[in-house]
mmCIF file of C-alpha atoms in Angstrom:
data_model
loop_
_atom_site.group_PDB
_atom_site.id
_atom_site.type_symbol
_atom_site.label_atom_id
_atom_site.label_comp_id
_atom_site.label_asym_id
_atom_site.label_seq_id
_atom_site.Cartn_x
_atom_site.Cartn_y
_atom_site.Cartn_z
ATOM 1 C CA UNK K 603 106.175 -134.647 -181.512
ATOM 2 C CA UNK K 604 107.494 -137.739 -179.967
ATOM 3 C CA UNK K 605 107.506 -136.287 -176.668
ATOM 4 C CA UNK K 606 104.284 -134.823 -176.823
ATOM 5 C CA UNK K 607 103.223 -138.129 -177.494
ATOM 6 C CA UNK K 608 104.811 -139.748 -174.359
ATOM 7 C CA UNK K 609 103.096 -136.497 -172.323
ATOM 8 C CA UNK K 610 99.506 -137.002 -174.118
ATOM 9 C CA UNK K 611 99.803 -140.563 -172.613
ATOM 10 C CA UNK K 612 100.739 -139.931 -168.919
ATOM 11 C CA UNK K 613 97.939 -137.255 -168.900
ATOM 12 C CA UNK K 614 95.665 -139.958 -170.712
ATOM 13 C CA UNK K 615 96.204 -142.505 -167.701
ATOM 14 C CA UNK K 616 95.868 -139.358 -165.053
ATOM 15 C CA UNK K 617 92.771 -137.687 -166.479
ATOM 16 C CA UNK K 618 91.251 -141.311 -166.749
ATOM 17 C CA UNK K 619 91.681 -141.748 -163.021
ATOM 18 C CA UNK K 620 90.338 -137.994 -162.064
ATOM 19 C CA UNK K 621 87.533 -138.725 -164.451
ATOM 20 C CA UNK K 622 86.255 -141.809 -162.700
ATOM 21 C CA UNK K 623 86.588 -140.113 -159.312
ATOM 22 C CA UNK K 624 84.204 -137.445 -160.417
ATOM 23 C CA UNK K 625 82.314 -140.009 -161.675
ATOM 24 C CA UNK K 626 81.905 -141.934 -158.684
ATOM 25 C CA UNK K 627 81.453 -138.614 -156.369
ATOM 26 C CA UNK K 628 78.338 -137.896 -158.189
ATOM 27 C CA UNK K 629 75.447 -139.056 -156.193
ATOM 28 C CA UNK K 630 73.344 -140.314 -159.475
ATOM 29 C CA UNK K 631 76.302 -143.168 -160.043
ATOM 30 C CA UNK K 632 76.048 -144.845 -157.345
ATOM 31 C CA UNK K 633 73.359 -146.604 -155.178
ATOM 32 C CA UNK K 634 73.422 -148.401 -151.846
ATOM 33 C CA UNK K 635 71.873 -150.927 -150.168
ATOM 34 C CA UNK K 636 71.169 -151.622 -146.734
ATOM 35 C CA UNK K 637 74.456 -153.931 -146.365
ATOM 36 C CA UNK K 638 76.470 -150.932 -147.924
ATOM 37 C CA UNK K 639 77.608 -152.624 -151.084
ATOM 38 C CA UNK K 640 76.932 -151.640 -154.428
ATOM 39 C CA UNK K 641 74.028 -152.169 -156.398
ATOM 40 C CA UNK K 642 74.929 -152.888 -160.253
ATOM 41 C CA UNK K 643 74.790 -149.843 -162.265
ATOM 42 C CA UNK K 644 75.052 -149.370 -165.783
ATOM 43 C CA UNK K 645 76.789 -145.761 -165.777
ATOM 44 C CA UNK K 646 79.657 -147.637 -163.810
ATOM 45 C CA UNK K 647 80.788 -149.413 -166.991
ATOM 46 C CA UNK K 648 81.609 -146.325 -168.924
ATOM 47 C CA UNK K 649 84.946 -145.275 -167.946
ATOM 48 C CA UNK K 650 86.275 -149.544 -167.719
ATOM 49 C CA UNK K 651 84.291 -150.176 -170.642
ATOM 50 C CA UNK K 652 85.891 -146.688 -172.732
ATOM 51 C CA UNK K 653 89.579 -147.860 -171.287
ATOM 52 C CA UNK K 654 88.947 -151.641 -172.034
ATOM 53 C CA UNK K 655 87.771 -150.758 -175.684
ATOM 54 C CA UNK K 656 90.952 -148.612 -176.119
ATOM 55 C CA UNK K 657 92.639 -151.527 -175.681
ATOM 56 C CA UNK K 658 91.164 -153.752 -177.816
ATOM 57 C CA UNK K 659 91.164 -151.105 -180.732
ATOM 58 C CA UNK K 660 94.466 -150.769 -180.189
ATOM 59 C CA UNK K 661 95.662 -153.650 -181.177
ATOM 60 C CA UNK K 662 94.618 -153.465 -184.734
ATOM 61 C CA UNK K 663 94.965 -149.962 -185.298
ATOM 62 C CA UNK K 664 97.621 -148.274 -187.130
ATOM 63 C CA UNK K 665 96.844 -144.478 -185.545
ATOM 64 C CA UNK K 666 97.447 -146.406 -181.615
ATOM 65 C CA UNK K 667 99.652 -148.577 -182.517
ATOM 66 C CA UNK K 668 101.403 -145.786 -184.345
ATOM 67 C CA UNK K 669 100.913 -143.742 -180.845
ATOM 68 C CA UNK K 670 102.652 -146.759 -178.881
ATOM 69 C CA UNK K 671 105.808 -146.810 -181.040
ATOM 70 C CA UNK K 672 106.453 -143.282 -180.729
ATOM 71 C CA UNK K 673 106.015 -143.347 -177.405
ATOM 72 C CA UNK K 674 108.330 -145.841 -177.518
ATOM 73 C CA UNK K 675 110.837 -144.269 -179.131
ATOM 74 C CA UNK K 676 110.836 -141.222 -176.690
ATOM 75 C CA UNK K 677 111.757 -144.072 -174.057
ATOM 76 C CA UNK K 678 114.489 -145.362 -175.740
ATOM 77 C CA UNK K 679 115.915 -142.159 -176.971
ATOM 78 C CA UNK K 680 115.359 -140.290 -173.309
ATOM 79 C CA UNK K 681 115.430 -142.916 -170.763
ATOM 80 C CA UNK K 682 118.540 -144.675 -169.493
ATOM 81 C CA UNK K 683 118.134 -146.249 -165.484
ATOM 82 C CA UNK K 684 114.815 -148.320 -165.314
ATOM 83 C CA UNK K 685 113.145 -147.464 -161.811
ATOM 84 C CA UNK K 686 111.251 -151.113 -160.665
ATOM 85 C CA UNK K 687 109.200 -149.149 -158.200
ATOM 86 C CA UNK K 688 105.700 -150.399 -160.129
ATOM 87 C CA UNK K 689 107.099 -154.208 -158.984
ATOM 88 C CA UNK K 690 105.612 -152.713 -155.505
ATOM 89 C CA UNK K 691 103.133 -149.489 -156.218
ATOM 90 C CA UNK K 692 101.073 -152.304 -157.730
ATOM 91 C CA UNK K 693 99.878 -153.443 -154.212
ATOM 92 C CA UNK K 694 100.046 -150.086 -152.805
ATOM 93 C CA UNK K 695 96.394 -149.314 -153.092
ATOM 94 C CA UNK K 696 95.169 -153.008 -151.737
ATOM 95 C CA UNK K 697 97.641 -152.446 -148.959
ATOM 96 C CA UNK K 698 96.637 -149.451 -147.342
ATOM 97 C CA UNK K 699 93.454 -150.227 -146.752
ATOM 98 C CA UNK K 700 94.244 -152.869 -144.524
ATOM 99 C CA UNK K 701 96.881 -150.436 -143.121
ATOM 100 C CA UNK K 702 94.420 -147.197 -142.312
ATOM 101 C CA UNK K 703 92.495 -150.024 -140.703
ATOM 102 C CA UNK K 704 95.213 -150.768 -138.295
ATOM 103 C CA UNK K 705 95.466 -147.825 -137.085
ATOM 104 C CA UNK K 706 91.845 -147.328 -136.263
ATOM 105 C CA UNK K 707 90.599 -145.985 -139.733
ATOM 106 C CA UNK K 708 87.664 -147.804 -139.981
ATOM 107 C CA UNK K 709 86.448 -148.410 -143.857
ATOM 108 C CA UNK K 710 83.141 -149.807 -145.401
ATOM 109 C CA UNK K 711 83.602 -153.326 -144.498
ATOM 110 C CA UNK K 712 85.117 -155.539 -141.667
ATOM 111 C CA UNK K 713 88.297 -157.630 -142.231
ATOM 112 C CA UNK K 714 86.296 -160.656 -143.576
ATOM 113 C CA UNK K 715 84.120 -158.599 -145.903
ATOM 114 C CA UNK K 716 86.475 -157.089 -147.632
ATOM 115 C CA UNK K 717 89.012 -159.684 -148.067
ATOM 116 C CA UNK K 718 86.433 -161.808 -149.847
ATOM 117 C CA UNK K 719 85.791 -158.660 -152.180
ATOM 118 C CA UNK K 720 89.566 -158.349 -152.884
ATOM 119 C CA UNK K 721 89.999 -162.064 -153.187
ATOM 120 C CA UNK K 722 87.433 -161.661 -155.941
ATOM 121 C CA UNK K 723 88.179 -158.991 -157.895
ATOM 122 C CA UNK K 724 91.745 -160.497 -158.111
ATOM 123 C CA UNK K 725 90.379 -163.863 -159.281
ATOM 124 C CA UNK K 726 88.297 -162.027 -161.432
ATOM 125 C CA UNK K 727 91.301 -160.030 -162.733
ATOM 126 C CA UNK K 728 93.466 -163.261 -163.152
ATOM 127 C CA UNK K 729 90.804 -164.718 -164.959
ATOM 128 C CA UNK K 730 90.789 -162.218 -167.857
ATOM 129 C CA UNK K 731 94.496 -160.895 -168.114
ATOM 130 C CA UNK K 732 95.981 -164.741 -167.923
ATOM 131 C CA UNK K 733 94.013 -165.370 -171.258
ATOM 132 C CA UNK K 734 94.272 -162.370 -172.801
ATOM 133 C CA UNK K 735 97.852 -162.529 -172.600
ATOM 134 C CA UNK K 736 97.601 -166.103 -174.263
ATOM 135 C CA UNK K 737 95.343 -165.466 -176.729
ATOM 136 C CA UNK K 738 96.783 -161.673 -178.326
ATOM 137 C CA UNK K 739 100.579 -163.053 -177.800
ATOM 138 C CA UNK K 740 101.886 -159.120 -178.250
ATOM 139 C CA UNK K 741 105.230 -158.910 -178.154
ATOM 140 C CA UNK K 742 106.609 -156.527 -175.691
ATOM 141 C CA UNK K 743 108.150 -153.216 -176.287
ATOM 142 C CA UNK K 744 111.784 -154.038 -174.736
ATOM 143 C CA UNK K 745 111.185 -157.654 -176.719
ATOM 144 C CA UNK K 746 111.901 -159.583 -173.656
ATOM 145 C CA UNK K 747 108.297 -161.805 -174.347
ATOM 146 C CA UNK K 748 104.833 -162.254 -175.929
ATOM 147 C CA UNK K 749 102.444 -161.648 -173.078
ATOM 148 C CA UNK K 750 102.531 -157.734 -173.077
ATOM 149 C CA UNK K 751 99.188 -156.996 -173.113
ATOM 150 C CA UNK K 752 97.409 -156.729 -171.344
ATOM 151 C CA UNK K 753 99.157 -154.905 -168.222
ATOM 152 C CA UNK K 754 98.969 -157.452 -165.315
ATOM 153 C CA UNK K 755 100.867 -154.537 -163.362
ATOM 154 C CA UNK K 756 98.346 -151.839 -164.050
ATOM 155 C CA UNK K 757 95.294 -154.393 -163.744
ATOM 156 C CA UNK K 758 96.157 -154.971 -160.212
ATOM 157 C CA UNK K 759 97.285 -151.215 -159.065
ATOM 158 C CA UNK K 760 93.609 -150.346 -160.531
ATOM 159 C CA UNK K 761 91.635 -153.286 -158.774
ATOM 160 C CA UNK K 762 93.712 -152.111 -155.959
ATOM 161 C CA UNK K 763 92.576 -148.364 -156.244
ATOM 162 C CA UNK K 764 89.040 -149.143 -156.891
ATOM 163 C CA UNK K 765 88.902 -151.318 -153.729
ATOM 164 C CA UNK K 766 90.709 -148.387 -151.601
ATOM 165 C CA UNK K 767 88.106 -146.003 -153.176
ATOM 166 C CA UNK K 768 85.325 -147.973 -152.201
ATOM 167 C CA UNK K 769 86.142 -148.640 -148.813
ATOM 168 C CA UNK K 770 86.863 -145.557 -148.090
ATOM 169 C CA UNK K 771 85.258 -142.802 -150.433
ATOM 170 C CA UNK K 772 82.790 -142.116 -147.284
ATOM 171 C CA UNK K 773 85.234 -141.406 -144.845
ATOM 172 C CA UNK K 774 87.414 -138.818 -147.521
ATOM 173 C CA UNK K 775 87.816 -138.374 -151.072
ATOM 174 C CA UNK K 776 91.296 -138.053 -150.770
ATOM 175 C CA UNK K 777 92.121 -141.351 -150.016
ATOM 176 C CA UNK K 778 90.418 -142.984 -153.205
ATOM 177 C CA UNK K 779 91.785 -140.309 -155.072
ATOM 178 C CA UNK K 780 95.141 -140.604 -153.563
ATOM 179 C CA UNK K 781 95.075 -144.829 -154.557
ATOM 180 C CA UNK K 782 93.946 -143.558 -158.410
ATOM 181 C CA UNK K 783 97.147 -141.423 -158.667
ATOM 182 C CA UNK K 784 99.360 -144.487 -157.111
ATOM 183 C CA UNK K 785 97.660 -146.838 -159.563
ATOM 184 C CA UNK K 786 98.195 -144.027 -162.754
ATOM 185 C CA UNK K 787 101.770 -143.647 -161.465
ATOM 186 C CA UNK K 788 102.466 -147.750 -161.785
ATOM 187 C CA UNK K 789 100.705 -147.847 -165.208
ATOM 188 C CA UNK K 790 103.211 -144.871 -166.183
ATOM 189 C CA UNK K 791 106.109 -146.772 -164.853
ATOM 190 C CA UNK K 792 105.399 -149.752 -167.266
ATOM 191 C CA UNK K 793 105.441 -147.662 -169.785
ATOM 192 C CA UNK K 794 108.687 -145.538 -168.625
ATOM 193 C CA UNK K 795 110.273 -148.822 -168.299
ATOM 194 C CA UNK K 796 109.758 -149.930 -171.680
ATOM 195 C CA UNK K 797 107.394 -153.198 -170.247
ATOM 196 C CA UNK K 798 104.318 -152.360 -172.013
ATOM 197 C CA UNK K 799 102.917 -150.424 -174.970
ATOM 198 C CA UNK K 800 100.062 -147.873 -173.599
ATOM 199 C CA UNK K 801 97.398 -150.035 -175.176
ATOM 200 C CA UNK K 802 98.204 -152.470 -172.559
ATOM 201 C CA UNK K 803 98.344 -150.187 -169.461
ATOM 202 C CA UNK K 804 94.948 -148.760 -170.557
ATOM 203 C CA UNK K 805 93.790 -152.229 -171.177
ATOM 204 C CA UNK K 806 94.993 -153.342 -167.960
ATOM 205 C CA UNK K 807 93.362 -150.172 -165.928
ATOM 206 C CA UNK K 808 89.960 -150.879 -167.506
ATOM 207 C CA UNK K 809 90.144 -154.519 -166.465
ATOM 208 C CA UNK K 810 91.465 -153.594 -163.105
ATOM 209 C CA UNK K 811 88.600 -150.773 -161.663
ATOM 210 C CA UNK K 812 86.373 -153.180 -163.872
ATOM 211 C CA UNK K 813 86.710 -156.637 -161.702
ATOM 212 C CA UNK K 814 86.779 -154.963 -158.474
ATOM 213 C CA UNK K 815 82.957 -153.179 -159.292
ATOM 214 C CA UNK K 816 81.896 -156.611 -159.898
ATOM 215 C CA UNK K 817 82.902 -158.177 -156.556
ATOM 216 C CA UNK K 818 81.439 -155.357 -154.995
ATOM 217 C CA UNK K 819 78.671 -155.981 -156.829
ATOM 218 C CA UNK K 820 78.081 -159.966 -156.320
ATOM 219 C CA UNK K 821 79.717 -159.938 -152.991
ATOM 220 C CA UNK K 822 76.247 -160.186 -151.112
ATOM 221 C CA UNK K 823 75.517 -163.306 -153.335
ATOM 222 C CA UNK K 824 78.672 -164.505 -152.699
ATOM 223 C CA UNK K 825 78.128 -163.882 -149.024
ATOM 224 C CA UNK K 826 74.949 -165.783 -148.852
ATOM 225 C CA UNK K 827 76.325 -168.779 -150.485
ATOM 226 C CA UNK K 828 79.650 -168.783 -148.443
ATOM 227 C CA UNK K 829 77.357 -168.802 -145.176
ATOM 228 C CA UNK K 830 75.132 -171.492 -146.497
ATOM 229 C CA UNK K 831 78.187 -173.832 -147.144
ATOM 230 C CA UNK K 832 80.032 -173.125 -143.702
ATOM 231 C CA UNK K 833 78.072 -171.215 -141.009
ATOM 232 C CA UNK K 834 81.536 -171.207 -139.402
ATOM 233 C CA UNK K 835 84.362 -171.467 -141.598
ATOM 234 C CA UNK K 836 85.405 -169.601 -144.432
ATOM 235 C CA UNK K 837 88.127 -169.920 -146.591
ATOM 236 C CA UNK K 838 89.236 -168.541 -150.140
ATOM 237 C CA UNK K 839 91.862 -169.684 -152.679
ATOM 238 C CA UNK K 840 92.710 -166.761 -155.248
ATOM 239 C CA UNK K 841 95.209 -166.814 -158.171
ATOM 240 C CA UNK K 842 97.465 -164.138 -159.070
ATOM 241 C CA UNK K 843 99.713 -162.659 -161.602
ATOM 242 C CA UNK K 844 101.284 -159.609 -161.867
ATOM 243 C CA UNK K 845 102.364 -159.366 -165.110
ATOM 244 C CA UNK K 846 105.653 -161.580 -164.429
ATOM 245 C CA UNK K 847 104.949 -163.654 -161.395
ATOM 246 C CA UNK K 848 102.068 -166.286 -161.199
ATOM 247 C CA UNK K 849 100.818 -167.205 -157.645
ATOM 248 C CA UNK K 850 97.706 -168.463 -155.269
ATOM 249 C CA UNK K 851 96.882 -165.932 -152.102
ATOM 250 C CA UNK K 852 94.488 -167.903 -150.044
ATOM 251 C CA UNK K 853 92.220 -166.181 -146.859
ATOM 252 C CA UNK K 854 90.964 -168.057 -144.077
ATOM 253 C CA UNK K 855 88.456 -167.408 -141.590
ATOM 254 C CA UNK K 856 87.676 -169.440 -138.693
ATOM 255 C CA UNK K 857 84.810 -167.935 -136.165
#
């Protein structure tokens, strides 16, 4: 039962991933405007909303929480050698797209564009996990400390994927896709080595593909007010934290 349980959770984080893929693919989600950024839509929030409420539920409830300790258990019972790979599949998704740029992929936006939009969705990000962590004070699974959940891990593999998947959904499905299955993958690995309770990688994904729709979202606002301050220079400071590690990433831009 116990391993059925761990199962039912990988496939939970998979089928989550797969599920907003198909949502996104459908042409009724999503709607463009003329500077190719998205236009707020309600239908969007489902899936973040559905994982982010998981979350919260879970914390209180005895049938999730029950779900996390057997889970848990399975872990323990199955798994001896920890595998850190999630320290780094975190920033896989983020990564490539400035990588398939490199080498002549062209995505949605130029270098500047899109840097703001990451720089925002992580600030975004930062700005919800940091106090979540403070405020719930849930001890993690191994015991090591009392900021499990949520996932910062997860939260930034997800803003990651949802930033790869926007810039580059038009040019193949595949490579969205491929940044959802990177971001699941890290999510499972927090779980696999015994950092967080599934509440908080669900939490975490929600919060993730959540904060990255918004900077879409208010990036031409953003861009119009950036523009009216400096017509020349542009510069961002962002926090970070990825679920151990606190840090600032700043972007500059001088025309």
């Amino acid at each position: 039962m116990q391993k059925t349980n761990f199962y039912i959770a990988l496939l939970l984080i998979a089928v989550g991933s797969n599920l907003h893929a198909q949502e996104l693919i459908s042409k009724d989600t999503i709607v463009f405007v003329k500077d190719k950024n998205l236009k707020f839509n309600y239908k969007q929030l489902i899936l973040p909303v559905s994982l982010m409420s998981y979350g919260i539920i879970g914390i209180k409830s005895d049938a999730l929480q029950s779900i996390n300790s057997e889970i848990k258990e399975e872990v323990e019972e199955n798994i001896d050698r920890k595998i850190t790979i999630d320290d780094f599949s975190q920033y896989a998704p983020a990564v490539a797209v400035y990588a398939l740029n490199n080498i002549g992929i062209k995505g949605k936006n130029n270098l500047r564009d899109r840097s703001i939009i990451l720089a925002t969705s992580y600030l975004i990000m930062s700005a919800t996990v940091l106090p979540l962590k403070s405020i719930t004070k849930v001890e993690r699974p191994d015991g090591s400390s009392n900021n499990s959940f949520p996932s910062g891990h997860t939260a930034t593999a997800f803003a990651g994927a949802e930033f790869l998947w926007q810039e580059y959904k038009d040019v193949s499905i595949w490579y969205g896709i491929s940044g959802y299955l990177v971001a699941a993958g890290t999510g499972a690995f927090r779980i696999y080595n015994d950092r967080h309770w599934l509440t908080d990688v669900v939490m975490g994904a929600g919060i993730g593909i959540l904060s990255t729709k918004i900077a879409y979202w208010t990036f031409p606002y953003i861009n119009t007010l950036l523009k009216k301050k400096n017509k020349n220079n542009i510069g961002i400071i962002s926090p970070f934290y990825n679920g151990s590690q606190l840090g600032v990433g700043m972007i500059l831009n001088v025309k």
